[in-house]
Tab-separated table of C-alpha atoms and ligand atoms in Angstrom:
chain	number	residue	atom	x	y	z
A	136	UNK	CA	-2.674	-15.732	-2.293
A	137	UNK	CA	-5.181	-16.483	0.486
A	138	UNK	CA	-7.239	-13.303	0.723
A	139	UNK	CA	-8.810	-12.235	-2.542
A	140	UNK	CA	-11.100	-9.330	-1.760
A	141	UNK	CA	-14.557	-8.585	-3.059
A	142	UNK	CA	-14.323	-4.876	-2.236
A	143	UNK	CA	-15.227	-2.613	-5.121
A	144	UNK	CA	-14.354	1.031	-4.346
A	145	UNK	CA	-17.291	3.423	-4.792
A	146	UNK	CA	-16.908	6.349	-7.199
A	147	UNK	CA	-16.359	8.745	-4.288
A	148	UNK	CA	-15.002	7.571	-0.924
A	149	UNK	CA	-17.082	8.543	2.095
A	150	UNK	CA	-16.328	8.254	5.794
A	151	UNK	CA	-19.162	6.106	7.074
A	152	UNK	CA	-17.856	2.748	8.329
A	153	UNK	CA	-15.457	2.406	11.263
A	154	UNK	CA	-12.762	0.118	9.822
A	155	UNK	CA	-12.315	-1.927	12.979
A	156	UNK	CA	-8.528	-1.556	13.131
A	157	UNK	CA	-6.577	-0.358	16.153
A	158	UNK	CA	-6.811	3.451	16.449
A	159	UNK	CA	-10.052	3.511	14.370
A	160	UNK	CA	-11.499	5.726	17.115
A	161	UNK	CA	-8.954	8.501	16.522
A	162	UNK	CA	-8.692	8.343	12.724
A	163	UNK	CA	-10.603	11.008	10.805
A	164	UNK	CA	-10.409	12.294	7.224
A	165	UNK	CA	-10.384	15.926	8.365
A	166	UNK	CA	-7.847	18.000	10.268
A	167	UNK	CA	-8.315	20.509	13.064
A	168	UNK	CA	-9.226	20.592	16.735
A	169	UNK	CA	-12.036	18.487	18.189
A	170	UNK	CA	-12.075	20.252	21.560
A	171	UNK	CA	-10.792	23.301	23.405
A	172	UNK	CA	-7.723	22.572	25.484
A	173	UNK	CA	-4.876	25.013	26.050
A	174	UNK	CA	-1.422	23.489	26.499
A	175	UNK	CA	0.355	23.779	29.842
A	176	UNK	CA	3.629	25.754	29.886
A	177	UNK	CA	6.381	25.034	32.392
A	178	UNK	CA	9.403	27.036	33.541
A	179	UNK	CA	12.033	25.879	31.038
A	180	UNK	CA	12.908	27.452	27.674
A	181	UNK	CA	11.826	24.365	25.743
A	182	UNK	CA	8.337	22.889	26.031
A	183	UNK	CA	7.849	19.453	24.507
A	184	UNK	CA	4.417	17.892	23.932
A	185	UNK	CA	4.834	14.226	23.151
A	186	UNK	CA	4.504	10.541	23.962
A	187	UNK	CA	7.323	7.968	23.957
A	188	UNK	CA	6.578	6.390	20.592
A	189	UNK	CA	9.615	5.992	18.307
A	190	UNK	CA	9.019	9.490	16.880
A	191	UNK	CA	8.667	10.981	20.354
A	192	UNK	CA	11.761	9.226	21.738
A	193	UNK	CA	13.970	10.812	19.069
A	194	UNK	CA	13.434	14.240	20.621
A	195	UNK	CA	13.794	13.304	24.282
A	196	UNK	CA	17.011	11.411	23.500
A	197	UNK	CA	18.456	14.460	21.727
A	198	UNK	CA	17.442	16.783	24.573
A	199	UNK	CA	19.061	14.474	27.133
A	200	UNK	CA	22.195	14.231	24.953
A	201	UNK	CA	22.385	18.043	24.735
A	202	UNK	CA	22.013	18.373	28.498
A	203	UNK	CA	24.692	15.719	29.006
A	204	UNK	CA	27.020	17.823	26.831
A	205	UNK	CA	26.418	20.766	29.170
A	206	UNK	CA	23.925	22.811	27.106
A	207	UNK	CA	21.857	24.242	29.958
A	208	UNK	CA	19.612	26.010	27.419
A	209	UNK	CA	18.276	22.601	26.427
A	210	UNK	CA	16.432	22.236	29.743
A	211	UNK	CA	12.887	21.233	28.975
A	212	UNK	CA	9.463	20.390	30.267
A	213	UNK	CA	8.007	17.292	28.634
A	214	UNK	CA	4.219	17.126	28.755
A	215	UNK	CA	2.372	13.924	27.984
A	216	UNK	CA	0.072	13.895	24.974
A	217	UNK	CA	-1.909	10.655	25.111
A	218	UNK	CA	-2.559	9.964	21.449
A	219	UNK	CA	-4.961	7.102	22.130
A	220	UNK	CA	-7.126	9.561	24.077
A	221	UNK	CA	-7.054	12.108	21.218
A	222	UNK	CA	-5.013	14.763	23.101
A	223	UNK	CA	-3.381	15.667	19.774
A	224	UNK	CA	-6.726	17.101	18.655
A	225	UNK	CA	-6.949	19.648	21.489
A	226	UNK	CA	-6.960	23.287	20.310
A	227	UNK	CA	-3.629	24.124	21.978
A	228	UNK	CA	-1.847	21.191	20.369
A	229	UNK	CA	-3.330	21.850	16.929
A	230	UNK	CA	-2.074	25.448	17.185
A	231	UNK	CA	1.509	24.171	17.421
A	232	UNK	CA	1.043	21.237	15.037
A	233	UNK	CA	-1.791	21.521	12.511
A	234	UNK	CA	-0.984	17.910	11.557
A	235	UNK	CA	-2.069	16.657	15.044
A	236	UNK	CA	0.813	14.269	15.604
A	237	UNK	CA	3.424	14.067	18.319
A	238	UNK	CA	6.144	15.241	18.834
A	239	UNK	CA	5.770	19.041	18.843
A	240	UNK	CA	8.056	21.592	20.485
A	241	UNK	CA	7.800	25.258	21.459
A	242	UNK	CA	10.972	27.253	22.073
A	243	UNK	CA	10.201	30.118	24.482
A	244	UNK	CA	13.792	31.360	24.566
A	245	UNK	CA	13.347	33.208	21.256
A	246	UNK	CA	11.894	36.759	21.168
A	247	UNK	CA	8.661	35.276	19.818
A	248	UNK	CA	8.033	31.649	20.784
A	249	UNK	CA	8.941	29.280	17.938
A	250	UNK	CA	6.853	26.173	17.282
A	251	UNK	CA	8.370	23.173	15.528
A	252	UNK	CA	6.635	19.987	14.407
A	253	UNK	CA	7.802	16.896	12.487
A	254	UNK	CA	10.444	15.000	14.422
A	255	UNK	CA	13.270	15.539	11.909
A	256	UNK	CA	12.560	19.275	11.835
A	257	UNK	CA	12.747	19.305	15.643
A	258	UNK	CA	16.038	17.372	15.605
A	259	UNK	CA	17.531	19.777	13.065
A	260	UNK	CA	16.218	22.832	14.911
A	261	UNK	CA	17.803	21.733	18.193
A	262	UNK	CA	21.031	20.507	16.601
A	263	UNK	CA	21.458	23.828	14.806
A	264	UNK	CA	20.475	25.893	17.836
A	265	UNK	CA	23.076	24.208	20.053
A	266	UNK	CA	25.666	23.383	17.372
A	267	UNK	CA	25.784	19.694	18.256
A	268	UNK	CA	25.037	16.275	16.705
A	269	UNK	CA	24.801	17.781	13.180
A	270	UNK	CA	28.317	17.948	11.760
A	271	UNK	CA	29.326	21.115	9.934
A	272	UNK	CA	31.851	19.612	7.483
A	273	UNK	CA	29.936	19.507	4.201
A	274	UNK	CA	30.419	15.838	3.322
A	275	UNK	CA	29.622	14.453	6.794
A	276	UNK	CA	26.666	16.801	7.135
A	277	UNK	CA	25.334	15.544	3.792
A	278	UNK	CA	25.711	11.943	4.979
A	279	UNK	CA	23.970	12.765	8.275
A	280	UNK	CA	21.047	14.485	6.539
A	281	UNK	CA	20.780	11.711	3.954
A	282	UNK	CA	20.244	9.107	6.673
A	283	UNK	CA	17.967	11.431	8.644
A	284	UNK	CA	15.709	11.877	5.633
A	285	UNK	CA	16.070	8.194	4.751
A	286	UNK	CA	14.481	7.476	8.118
A	287	UNK	CA	11.639	9.939	7.577
A	288	UNK	CA	10.874	8.477	4.158
A	289	UNK	CA	11.287	4.833	5.161
A	290	UNK	CA	9.613	4.500	8.562
A	291	UNK	CA	6.058	5.072	7.266
A	292	UNK	CA	6.440	1.784	5.329
A	293	UNK	CA	7.531	0.146	8.563
A	294	UNK	CA	4.883	1.661	10.853
A	295	UNK	CA	1.976	2.632	8.635
A	296	UNK	CA	2.554	-0.245	6.219
A	297	UNK	CA	4.055	-3.334	7.859
A	298	UNK	CA	3.100	-2.558	11.469
A	299	UNK	CA	-0.427	-1.634	10.515
A	300	UNK	CA	-1.184	-4.752	8.483
A	301	UNK	CA	0.819	-7.225	10.598
A	302	UNK	CA	-0.397	-5.986	13.964
A	303	UNK	CA	-3.184	-3.377	13.929
A	304	UNK	CA	-5.497	-4.322	11.023
A	305	UNK	CA	-8.696	-6.192	11.991
A	306	UNK	CA	-7.622	-9.307	10.018
A	307	UNK	CA	-4.399	-10.698	8.570
A	308	UNK	CA	-4.177	-10.099	4.817
A	309	UNK	CA	-1.417	-11.808	2.884
A	310	UNK	CA	-0.984	-9.238	0.097
A	311	UNK	CA	-0.189	-6.137	2.219
A	312	UNK	CA	1.780	-8.128	4.809
A	313	UNK	CA	3.949	-9.610	2.032
A	314	UNK	CA	4.398	-6.272	0.346
A	315	UNK	CA	5.479	-4.427	3.472
A	316	UNK	CA	7.514	-7.291	5.029
A	317	UNK	CA	9.509	-7.334	1.788
A	318	UNK	CA	10.079	-3.578	1.975
A	319	UNK	CA	11.015	-3.570	5.671
A	320	UNK	CA	13.503	-6.401	5.178
A	321	UNK	CA	14.975	-4.488	2.249
A	322	UNK	CA	15.343	-1.409	4.473
A	323	UNK	CA	17.014	-3.487	7.213
A	324	UNK	CA	19.413	-4.862	4.614
A	325	UNK	CA	20.254	-1.310	3.458
A	326	UNK	CA	21.081	-0.371	7.047
A	327	UNK	CA	22.936	-3.599	7.774
A	328	UNK	CA	25.234	-3.285	4.758
A	329	UNK	CA	25.974	0.351	5.612
A	330	UNK	CA	26.629	-0.343	9.291
A	331	UNK	CA	29.039	-3.133	8.317
A	332	UNK	CA	31.317	-0.360	7.034
A	333	UNK	CA	30.823	2.490	9.526
A	334	UNK	CA	30.466	2.860	13.272
A	335	UNK	CA	27.586	5.349	13.101
A	336	UNK	CA	25.313	6.258	10.215
A	337	UNK	CA	27.231	9.395	9.194
A	338	UNK	CA	30.638	7.783	9.794
A	339	UNK	CA	32.670	7.937	12.995
A	340	UNK	CA	30.446	10.518	14.725
A	341	UNK	CA	27.143	9.875	16.546
A	342	UNK	CA	24.604	12.311	15.042
A	343	UNK	CA	20.907	13.122	14.789
A	344	UNK	CA	20.732	10.493	12.022
A	345	UNK	CA	21.437	7.775	14.616
A	346	UNK	CA	19.041	9.452	17.043
A	347	UNK	CA	16.262	9.317	14.409
A	348	UNK	CA	16.860	5.807	13.084
A	349	UNK	CA	17.557	4.034	16.391
A	350	UNK	CA	14.063	4.196	17.980
A	351	UNK	CA	12.571	2.580	14.853
A	352	UNK	CA	15.086	0.131	13.403
A	353	UNK	CA	16.942	-0.522	16.648
A	354	UNK	CA	13.690	-1.429	18.372
A	355	UNK	CA	12.694	-3.552	15.379
A	356	UNK	CA	15.901	-5.625	15.515
A	357	UNK	CA	15.404	-6.110	19.245
A	358	UNK	CA	11.960	-7.580	18.487
A	359	UNK	CA	10.232	-4.714	20.293
A	360	UNK	CA	8.019	-3.519	17.426
A	361	UNK	CA	4.788	-5.272	16.457
A	362	UNK	CA	5.927	-8.573	18.030
A	363	UNK	CA	7.541	-9.267	14.668
A	364	UNK	CA	11.128	-10.234	15.554
A	365	UNK	CA	10.777	-13.887	14.604
A	366	UNK	CA	8.611	-13.199	11.547
A	367	UNK	CA	11.179	-10.768	10.093
A	368	UNK	CA	14.111	-12.916	11.288
A	369	UNK	CA	15.685	-9.795	12.761
A	370	UNK	CA	18.638	-11.540	14.406
A	371	UNK	CA	20.252	-11.923	10.978
A	372	UNK	CA	20.934	-8.165	10.769
A	373	UNK	CA	24.058	-8.403	12.906
A	374	UNK	CA	25.518	-4.982	12.101
A	375	UNK	CA	22.251	-3.199	12.903
A	376	UNK	CA	22.163	-5.143	16.163
A	377	UNK	CA	25.759	-4.145	17.034
A	378	UNK	CA	24.916	-0.473	16.427
A	379	UNK	CA	21.624	-0.808	18.345
A	380	UNK	CA	23.381	-2.168	21.432
A	381	UNK	CA	26.112	0.454	21.258
A	382	UNK	CA	23.598	3.310	21.253
A	383	UNK	CA	21.431	1.677	23.920
A	384	UNK	CA	24.361	1.926	26.360
A	385	UNK	CA	24.423	5.742	26.260
A	386	UNK	CA	23.115	7.192	29.553
A	387	UNK	CA	21.238	9.978	27.710
A	388	UNK	CA	19.491	7.380	25.548
A	389	UNK	CA	18.466	5.426	28.652
A	390	UNK	CA	16.964	8.591	30.118
A	391	UNK	CA	15.385	9.822	26.893
A	392	UNK	CA	13.512	6.534	26.432
A	393	UNK	CA	11.797	6.969	29.790
A	394	UNK	CA	10.278	10.389	29.140
A	395	UNK	CA	6.535	10.440	28.298
A	396	UNK	CA	6.566	6.639	28.382
A	397	UNK	CA	3.264	5.050	29.376
A	398	UNK	CA	4.002	1.345	28.838
A	399	UNK	CA	6.303	-1.291	30.254
A	400	UNK	CA	8.039	-1.531	33.587
A	401	UNK	CA	6.757	1.190	35.950
A	402	UNK	CA	10.336	2.146	36.868
A	403	UNK	CA	10.924	3.016	33.191
A	404	UNK	CA	7.925	5.342	32.895
A	405	UNK	CA	8.425	9.040	33.522
A	406	UNK	CA	5.090	10.434	32.351
A	407	UNK	CA	6.176	14.057	32.581
A	408	UNK	CA	9.668	15.471	32.905
A	409	UNK	CA	10.182	18.903	34.434
A	410	UNK	CA	13.552	18.511	36.129
A	411	UNK	CA	16.636	16.323	35.808
A	412	UNK	CA	15.894	14.893	39.256
A	413	UNK	CA	12.541	13.520	38.013
A	414	UNK	CA	14.321	10.407	36.693
A	415	UNK	CA	15.156	9.486	40.279
A	416	UNK	CA	11.995	10.606	42.017
A	417	UNK	CA	9.007	10.775	39.638
A	418	UNK	CA	8.870	7.438	37.790
A	419	UNK	CA	5.595	5.556	38.037
A	420	UNK	CA	6.914	2.969	40.506
A	421	UNK	CA	7.676	5.874	42.874
A	422	UNK	CA	4.609	8.058	42.448
A	423	UNK	CA	1.974	5.365	41.898
A	424	UNK	CA	0.296	3.935	38.830
A	425	UNK	CA	-2.790	6.113	39.101
A	426	UNK	CA	-1.339	9.124	37.208
B	256	GSH	N1	6.278	12.409	10.394
B	256	GSH	C1	5.863	12.670	11.739
B	256	GSH	C2	5.071	11.471	12.233
B	256	GSH	C3	4.529	11.695	13.609
B	256	GSH	C4	3.568	10.583	13.992
B	256	GSH	O1	3.125	9.773	13.173
B	256	GSH	N2	3.208	10.564	15.282
B	256	GSH	C5	2.276	9.581	15.768
B	256	GSH	C6	2.873	8.813	16.925
B	256	GSH	S1	4.399	8.022	16.454
B	256	GSH	C7	1.000	10.253	16.241
B	256	GSH	O2	1.052	11.300	16.838
B	256	GSH	N3	-0.139	9.637	15.974
B	256	GSH	C8	-1.404	10.147	16.400
B	256	GSH	C9	-2.391	10.245	15.303
B	256	GSH	O3	-2.069	9.833	14.166
B	256	GSH	O4	-3.510	10.715	15.548
B	256	GSH	C10	7.082	12.905	12.624
B	256	GSH	O5	8.122	12.301	12.363
B	256	GSH	O6	6.996	13.721	13.565
């Protein structure tokens, strides 16, 4: 082991040293708003406040899938919350998500507006509201929810564990990288063995389980997360890669990935989405990189 540490934890932890890692500027040990900032509200029933991280993409993909199925009530405004700038600590955002993390949704079509936070809660809320992508047959529903909650329980080891220590921490430390690389490869193996037997996670039907897992583990097997494709030898997970490619071909997935996206090819970045036509007219290559 190459990085024995001399750190001795004090009796009581105090917040006094910036830790030097990526995002150190936005991490705090307390919750709540840091500044007054009401949220904008557009003309559609659903107002989404988000950024196109894997957790954010889950929701925009589902909304685009619902619209593609003809659910006009799923029309939405997607507002950009720049998490690196601390927008999630504005008073308006904290009022709809006291946990200060994207994504968060407000449904104005109900008699009293309904706020929903936590991406899986948003997926379930929308799937139940529109009766789509969450099967009703008891056994398939159980399978769908099992994989949905598998994702919610597993991805923090991938992002907060592996991704943090492999990519964001101020130095490379063998112990945590080993611990979390082991866990992430175990998770990929769980998925790979399952997807060897079924087309989609819940069986033959594409569901919110696929929509939740794909932005994390699909991106990982494409080498798009933490520049770790070679390190984790992701090409060996052939069944996950088959499923990843299959889902990537869906037009709604292609659109959903673009919404609130602030990185990559300018033609793939639609910072805010207020109308279906925005995909053709409002991407960053068309409106200029200054916004
Ligand atoms: N369990 C939450 C996690 C949400 C989350 O971690 N969001 C990240 C971006 S992917 C975020 O907003 N980070 C900002 C921060 O931690 O201040 C969910 O699934 O919605």
